[in-house]
Amino acid sequence: MTVPTIVLKYGGTSVATAERWQRILERAAALAPTHRVWITISALAGVSNRLDAGVDAAVAGEVEPTLTAVRDAHETLADALGLTDDERAGMRGLLQDLRDLLSGIALVREASPRLRARVMSFGELASTALGIAVLRRAGLDAVRVDARDLLTTADSPDLPDATRLLDARVDPRHDPAAADALAGSARVVLTQGFLARTPDGHTALLGRGGSDTSAALFAALVGAERLEIWTDVHGLFTTDPRALPGARLLRRVRYREARELAAMGAKVLHPRCLDPVAPQGIPVEIRNTLDPDGPVTRIGPDGDDEPAVLAVVARRGIPLLTVRTLAMWGAPGFLAKAFEVLARCGISVDLVATSQSAVSVTLDHVPDGLDGAPMTRALRELTALGEVDVLPDRAVVSIVGRSIRAVLPTLGKSFGAFAEKQIHLVTASSEDLDLSFVVDPDEAPRLLRDLHGRLFGTGHTAPWLGPSWGRLTRPEEDATPAPRWWRARRDHLLELVADAQPRYVVDLGTVRDRAEALRDRLPHVGARFYAMKANAEPAILRTVVAAGMGLECVSANELRHAREAVGPEVPILFTPNFCPVDEYRAAFETGAEVTVDGPDVLRLAPEVFRGRPIALRLDPGLGLGHHEKVRTAGARQKFGHPMDALAEMKAVADGIGATVVGLHAHVGSGVLDPNPWSDTARTLLRAREVFDAVQWVDVGGGLGVVERAGQDPLDLDAMDRALAEVEGLGDVELRIEPGRYLVSEAGVLLLPVTQVRKKGGVTFVGCAAGMNALIRPALYGAWHGIHNLTRLDDAPGEPVDVVGPICETGDILGRGRHLPTTHPGDVLLVENAGAYGVVMASRYNLRTPPEQVVLEPQ
């Protein structure tokens, strides 16, 4: 065609609802009069994960749950779009093909990378099968093109199939005629991201996140005027905006800077997607689907030259491999031998550091993971060169910018953030684009927050910096679902702190509503127990018990407190960890059901457990949650008994006549994905093969709550559907034990403002209490919405740092918050303070913790 082309890329969340498709239609219709519009889309949100897991399920003989989930996702969207049966025919035909393929896998009980690639391709094929109907129904001259007819992989056939077919590479080419041959004269072209074809005709995938790369390859192919990547943020930010809402938008960056940001952890952009467009100088714009007219990040050949720090980013789950030998010193070709081993095994290297007797590298890609055959082979061959160590789960924190060595004096002031942190490796980019630090995974969130505050603190300006994520999304208005109970009771709350003393306030009506929602929307859960460590206020305990819940305790003192509050008849679970043996005895005496973490305590005090029914806490092996310190599963965590040692537990329990009647697991807190509890249930049910007297399984708590803008609330209906799909429950009771979900939003912390002062361009708002009252921001890097309750409806002013009176540099409740102009005597309100607030408060600096006031339901 003679008209210019603009390539649009939309990810899974951008094509998952009818409202999002309306945005796509509006953009295509606006561009089509003057341009050809080439649209590249992903699978519907969550479908690729379902298909990937579905392959493993099919190997185990399960096909229907995957088919049901994938079918329901597409049929639900088609219903919302109002598509007819004829318009759904292509999608339904694909689903029938998927059924045949998964059934074949279930029959032979194995799946090669070739079969996995074919299964996972159905996500994009099905989304475009629906998408083309949407475009044509809107009156657009549209055609659907199979991406595999234009993108051919270029990987060596000697590479492992897992790399060649599941993480393939395609060489970019400029060939508009090839595109025209398939697209014809259509003004709108719809095609799939993520997919390509090998030279011998097999489906290949471009790796997770590969749809960005697909769009860039198409932009290069057609010689596009520009590439627009539509996602759920406005562009690249100075750090992850969902972790730190004070992150600033980067208005413009050059290709090499954006590539480094993506490679070092900026997840909004795939690292490979800039290589195809850079040689042709095709600009890339990152745009927000939810704010189509808002600011963007523009990536191109031109930009600012001034040396500067652009971002602080992190990657997690990075293996660190070290080879040590004195034979390395002065030996020519040693590094070549080590890297040749990794290359033969298809393992790619990222960061490298050497000394006279050792070389350390981080591994960017390991086919089949650290336990797979390629890594096993590599370790065997590397051992011939020297002593080999592997740290499997590290984090890389990177300071990314332009001419980093020229800004070392500025960086030097920020390095105090690394005090008392174990740093395994430090490297500098050969292109002078970044400094990277390999650290322990639980240190990364705090380091990220601290470094960002030091480098991009309040008052930092530069022409390439745009507004903060917080300003763009107005978190002070939208951080939690409206209406919020405390708005209606504002006058009463202000009266409660008229004496200028900080206080916690809890609304029992909100607690009751949350408890009833769990009862009504999770019908497949047989019993619910409130984890009272979240907030042990007696009125809260009585409220949840009135809603049909039991209580979960972790100490003898909690047991006594619970019985005093709710009486002797309420069911109680006792799930301690490394507690004194006498506490187990006390739990039995109070009528609680007792959980142990393994056989050791049975050996230690057999007389306490002899002849008793007990429960066993298991470690599923994978922790989840909003921070490393709330993830409670995994080899390095102190909780639970390993799944591969069940026989030992069985033998010890049988030896003293104890019977395991319950199985328990808890993988972490703050989880918003509705699926982990069903996965945990399946894991626990596998243990029934050893413990045949099991009467109940407890999948733990950890149900997350919305904390800040951009988060979707936990879908309880989806969680219940996932639990309903768990096979093998039969007469086994399914239990959960939520805590924070019930009380977090019900509680606020009221903080009278003591002082307001400026220093070094930063405005500090000081409060009557800080980390002594609410330690979560300092301990977890937790985000809590903060409002000026006194001036609630005033316009926000310049950003401020909200701090407390404690003699610690970590006494910061929030950085860069856009509050109205605040004065001493005003009252700040901290949201989501009902859980792990008053119960974790301390008398540090001999300050009295805030009291907690309970409000009855209105």
Coordinates of C-alpha atoms in Angstrom, one line a residue, residues 38-350:
W38 CA -1.6 -3.2 11.8
I39 CA -2.9 -4.6 15.1
T40 CA -0.9 -7.2 17.0
I41 CA -2.7 -8.7 20.0
S42 CA -1.9 -11.2 22.8
A43 CA -4.0 -14.0 24.3
L44 CA -6.7 -12.9 26.7
A45 CA -5.4 -12.2 30.2
G46 CA -4.6 -15.4 32.0
V47 CA -5.1 -17.7 29.1
S48 CA -1.5 -18.3 28.3
N49 CA -0.8 -19.3 31.9
R50 CA -3.8 -21.6 31.8
L51 CA -2.6 -23.3 28.6
D52 CA 0.9 -23.7 30.0
A53 CA -0.4 -25.3 33.2
G54 CA -2.9 -27.2 31.1
V55 CA -0.1 -29.1 29.3
D56 CA 1.2 -30.3 32.7
A57 CA -2.3 -31.2 33.7
A58 CA -2.8 -33.2 30.5
V59 CA 0.4 -35.1 31.2
A60 CA -1.2 -36.0 34.5
G61 CA -4.4 -37.1 32.7
E62 CA -6.5 -34.0 33.4
V63 CA -7.9 -32.2 30.4
E64 CA -11.4 -30.8 31.2
P65 CA -10.4 -28.1 33.7
T66 CA -8.1 -26.4 31.2
L67 CA -10.7 -26.6 28.4
T68 CA -13.4 -25.3 30.6
A69 CA -11.4 -22.3 31.8
V70 CA -10.2 -21.4 28.3
R71 CA -13.7 -21.8 26.8
D72 CA -15.3 -19.8 29.5
A73 CA -12.9 -16.9 29.1
H74 CA -13.6 -16.6 25.4
E75 CA -17.3 -17.3 25.6
T76 CA -17.7 -14.7 28.3
L77 CA -15.9 -12.1 26.2
A78 CA -18.0 -13.0 23.1
D79 CA -21.2 -12.6 25.2
A80 CA -20.1 -9.2 26.3
L81 CA -19.3 -8.2 22.7
G82 CA -22.6 -9.5 21.5
L83 CA -21.1 -11.9 18.9
T84 CA -23.3 -14.4 17.1
D85 CA -22.7 -18.1 16.8
D86 CA -21.4 -17.6 13.3
E87 CA -18.9 -15.0 14.6
R88 CA -17.7 -17.4 17.2
A89 CA -17.3 -20.3 14.9
G90 CA -13.6 -19.8 14.3
M91 CA -12.9 -19.6 18.0
R92 CA -14.9 -22.7 18.7
G93 CA -13.2 -24.7 16.0
L94 CA -9.9 -23.8 17.6
L95 CA -11.1 -25.0 21.0
Q96 CA -12.1 -28.3 19.5
D97 CA -8.6 -28.6 18.0
L98 CA -7.2 -27.8 21.5
R99 CA -9.3 -30.6 23.0
D100 CA -7.9 -33.1 20.5
L101 CA -4.4 -32.0 21.2
L102 CA -4.7 -32.1 25.0
S103 CA -6.5 -35.4 24.9
G104 CA -3.6 -36.8 22.9
I105 CA -1.1 -35.6 25.5
A106 CA -3.2 -37.2 28.2
L107 CA -3.2 -40.4 26.3
V108 CA 0.6 -40.7 25.9
R109 CA 1.3 -38.9 29.2
E110 CA 4.1 -36.7 27.8
A111 CA 4.5 -33.4 26.0
S112 CA 7.4 -32.3 23.9
P113 CA 8.4 -28.6 23.5
R114 CA 6.8 -28.9 20.0
L115 CA 3.4 -29.9 21.5
R116 CA 3.7 -27.3 24.3
A117 CA 4.2 -24.6 21.6
R118 CA 1.2 -25.8 19.7
V119 CA -1.0 -25.8 22.8
M120 CA 0.1 -22.3 23.8
S121 CA -0.5 -20.9 20.4
F122 CA -4.2 -21.3 20.8
G123 CA -4.4 -18.3 23.1
E124 CA -3.4 -15.8 20.4
L125 CA -5.2 -17.7 17.6
A126 CA -8.4 -17.6 19.6
S127 CA -8.2 -14.0 20.6
T128 CA -7.7 -12.9 17.0
A129 CA -10.5 -15.2 15.9
L130 CA -12.9 -13.2 18.0
G131 CA -11.1 -9.9 17.3
I132 CA -11.6 -10.0 13.6
A133 CA -15.3 -10.4 14.1
V134 CA -15.3 -7.3 16.4
L135 CA -13.4 -5.2 13.8
R136 CA -15.6 -6.2 10.9
R137 CA -18.8 -5.7 13.0
A138 CA -17.6 -2.1 13.6
G139 CA -17.5 -1.6 9.9
L140 CA -13.7 -1.6 9.5
D141 CA -12.1 -3.0 6.4
A142 CA -10.2 -5.7 8.3
V143 CA -8.3 -8.9 7.5
R144 CA -6.8 -11.5 9.8
V145 CA -3.2 -12.6 9.0
D146 CA -1.5 -15.6 10.5
A147 CA 1.8 -14.3 12.1
R148 CA 3.5 -17.6 11.3
D149 CA 3.2 -16.8 7.6
L150 CA 5.4 -13.8 8.0
L151 CA 7.8 -14.5 10.9
T152 CA 10.3 -17.4 10.6
T153 CA 12.7 -18.3 13.3
A154 CA 16.4 -18.0 12.9
D155 CA 17.7 -20.2 15.8
S156 CA 20.3 -22.9 15.2
P157 CA 18.9 -26.4 15.0
D158 CA 21.6 -27.5 17.4
L159 CA 19.9 -25.6 20.3
P160 CA 17.6 -27.5 22.7
D161 CA 14.0 -27.7 21.5
A162 CA 12.9 -25.9 24.7
T163 CA 14.9 -22.8 23.4
R164 CA 14.3 -23.2 19.7
L165 CA 10.5 -23.7 20.0
L166 CA 9.5 -21.9 23.2
D167 CA 11.9 -19.0 23.3
A168 CA 12.6 -18.5 19.6
R169 CA 14.4 -15.6 17.9
V170 CA 13.4 -14.1 14.5
D171 CA 15.7 -11.9 12.5
P172 CA 14.1 -8.6 11.5
R173 CA 13.6 -7.8 7.8
H174 CA 12.1 -5.0 5.7
D175 CA 9.7 -6.6 3.2
P176 CA 6.5 -4.6 2.8
A177 CA 5.6 -6.6 -0.3
A178 CA 5.4 -9.8 1.8
A179 CA 3.0 -8.1 4.1
D180 CA 0.9 -6.7 1.3
A181 CA 0.7 -10.1 -0.3
L182 CA -1.2 -11.4 2.7
A183 CA -3.1 -8.3 3.8
G184 CA -4.2 -7.2 0.3
S185 CA -5.8 -3.8 0.3
A186 CA -7.3 -4.0 3.8
R187 CA -6.9 -0.8 5.9
V188 CA -6.8 -2.8 9.1
V189 CA -4.8 -5.9 9.7
L190 CA -5.1 -8.1 12.8
T191 CA -2.5 -10.6 13.7
Q192 CA -1.0 -12.5 16.6
G193 CA 1.8 -11.7 18.9
F194 CA 4.1 -14.4 20.4
L195 CA 3.9 -16.7 17.4
A196 CA 6.3 -17.6 14.6
R197 CA 7.2 -20.7 12.5
T198 CA 10.4 -22.7 12.2
P199 CA 12.0 -23.1 8.8
D200 CA 10.7 -26.7 8.8
G201 CA 7.1 -25.6 9.4
H202 CA 6.5 -26.0 13.2
T203 CA 4.9 -23.5 15.5
A204 CA 7.3 -21.6 17.7
L205 CA 6.9 -19.1 20.5
L206 CA 8.9 -15.9 21.0
G207 CA 9.0 -16.4 24.8
R208 CA 6.9 -14.8 27.5
G209 CA 6.2 -11.2 26.7
G210 CA 7.1 -11.9 23.1
S211 CA 4.1 -10.0 21.7
D212 CA 6.1 -6.8 22.0
T213 CA 8.8 -8.3 19.9
S214 CA 6.3 -9.6 17.4
A215 CA 4.8 -6.1 17.0
A216 CA 8.3 -4.6 16.5
L217 CA 9.1 -7.3 13.9
F218 CA 6.0 -6.3 12.0
A219 CA 6.9 -2.6 12.3
A220 CA 10.2 -3.4 10.7
L221 CA 8.7 -5.6 8.1
V222 CA 6.3 -2.9 6.8
G223 CA 8.5 0.1 7.5
A224 CA 6.0 1.5 9.9
E225 CA 5.7 5.2 10.7
R226 CA 5.7 4.3 14.4
L227 CA 4.9 1.5 16.8
E228 CA 2.4 2.0 19.6
I229 CA 2.5 -0.4 22.5
W230 CA -0.7 -0.1 24.5
T231 CA -0.7 -1.4 28.0
D232 CA -2.0 -0.5 31.5
V233 CA 0.6 2.1 32.4
H234 CA 1.6 5.4 30.6
G235 CA 5.2 4.2 29.8
L236 CA 8.5 3.7 31.4
F237 CA 8.9 5.0 34.9
T238 CA 11.8 5.6 37.2
T239 CA 10.9 2.4 39.0
D240 CA 8.0 0.0 39.2
P241 CA 5.0 2.3 39.7
R242 CA 2.9 -0.3 41.4
A243 CA 5.5 -0.8 44.0
L244 CA 6.3 2.9 44.5
P245 CA 3.5 5.3 43.3
G246 CA 6.1 8.1 43.5
A247 CA 7.8 6.7 40.4
R248 CA 8.1 9.4 37.7
L249 CA 7.2 8.9 34.0
L250 CA 10.1 9.0 31.6
R251 CA 8.8 11.2 28.7
R252 CA 11.6 10.4 26.2
V253 CA 14.5 8.0 26.1
R254 CA 16.7 6.6 23.4
Y255 CA 16.7 3.0 22.1
R256 CA 19.8 1.9 24.0
E257 CA 18.6 3.4 27.3
A258 CA 15.1 1.9 26.9
R259 CA 16.6 -1.5 26.0
E260 CA 18.8 -1.4 29.1
L261 CA 15.8 -0.5 31.3
A262 CA 13.8 -3.4 29.8
A263 CA 16.7 -5.9 30.2
M264 CA 17.2 -4.8 33.8
G265 CA 13.6 -5.2 34.9
A266 CA 11.3 -2.6 33.5
K267 CA 8.5 -5.1 32.7
V268 CA 6.4 -2.8 30.6
L269 CA 8.7 -3.4 27.6
H270 CA 10.3 -6.7 26.4
P271 CA 14.1 -6.3 26.0
R272 CA 14.1 -7.8 22.5
C273 CA 11.4 -5.5 21.0
L274 CA 13.6 -2.5 20.2
D275 CA 16.2 -4.4 18.1
P276 CA 14.0 -4.7 15.0
V277 CA 12.9 -1.0 15.0
A278 CA 16.1 0.7 15.9
P279 CA 18.0 0.2 12.6
Q280 CA 15.1 1.9 10.7
G281 CA 14.7 4.6 13.3
I282 CA 11.0 3.7 13.9
P283 CA 9.8 5.5 17.0
V284 CA 8.1 3.5 19.7
E285 CA 5.4 5.0 22.0
I286 CA 4.1 3.3 25.2
R287 CA 0.5 4.4 25.8
N288 CA -2.0 3.6 28.5
T289 CA -5.2 1.9 27.3
L290 CA -7.1 3.4 30.2
D291 CA -5.9 6.9 29.5
P292 CA -5.5 7.2 25.7
D293 CA -5.0 10.9 25.7
G294 CA -2.6 10.9 28.7
P295 CA 1.2 11.4 28.6
V296 CA 3.4 8.7 27.0
T297 CA 6.9 7.5 26.8
R298 CA 8.5 8.1 23.4
I299 CA 11.5 5.9 22.5
G300 CA 13.5 6.8 19.4
P301 CA 16.9 7.6 18.0
D302 CA 17.1 11.1 19.4
G303 CA 17.0 12.2 23.0
D304 CA 18.8 14.0 25.8
D305 CA 22.6 13.7 26.1
E306 CA 23.1 15.0 29.6
P307 CA 24.5 12.3 32.0
A308 CA 21.8 11.3 34.3
V309 CA 20.2 8.5 36.3
L310 CA 16.9 7.4 34.7
A311 CA 15.6 4.6 36.8
V312 CA 16.2 2.1 39.6
V313 CA 14.9 -1.4 38.6
A314 CA 15.0 -4.9 40.0
R315 CA 14.8 -8.4 38.7
R316 CA 14.1 -11.4 40.9
G317 CA 14.6 -15.2 40.7
I318 CA 18.0 -14.8 39.1
P319 CA 20.6 -17.6 39.5
L320 CA 24.2 -16.7 40.4
L321 CA 26.8 -19.2 39.3
T322 CA 30.5 -19.0 40.5
V323 CA 33.4 -21.1 39.3
R324 CA 36.5 -20.9 41.6
T325 CA 40.0 -22.3 40.9
L326 CA 43.5 -21.2 41.5
A327 CA 44.3 -22.6 38.0
M328 CA 42.4 -19.7 36.5
W329 CA 45.2 -17.2 37.4
G330 CA 47.1 -16.4 34.2
A331 CA 45.6 -19.2 32.3
P332 CA 44.7 -18.2 28.7
G333 CA 41.3 -19.3 27.5
F334 CA 39.8 -20.2 30.9
L335 CA 36.8 -17.9 30.6
A336 CA 36.3 -19.1 27.0
K337 CA 36.1 -22.7 28.2
A338 CA 33.5 -21.8 30.9
F339 CA 31.3 -19.8 28.5
E340 CA 31.6 -22.5 25.8
V341 CA 30.1 -25.0 28.3
L342 CA 27.1 -22.7 29.0
A343 CA 26.6 -22.0 25.3
R344 CA 26.5 -25.7 24.4
C345 CA 23.8 -26.2 27.0
G346 CA 21.7 -23.2 25.7
I347 CA 22.3 -21.2 28.9
S348 CA 22.6 -17.4 28.4
V349 CA 24.7 -15.2 30.7
D350 CA 23.9 -11.7 31.8

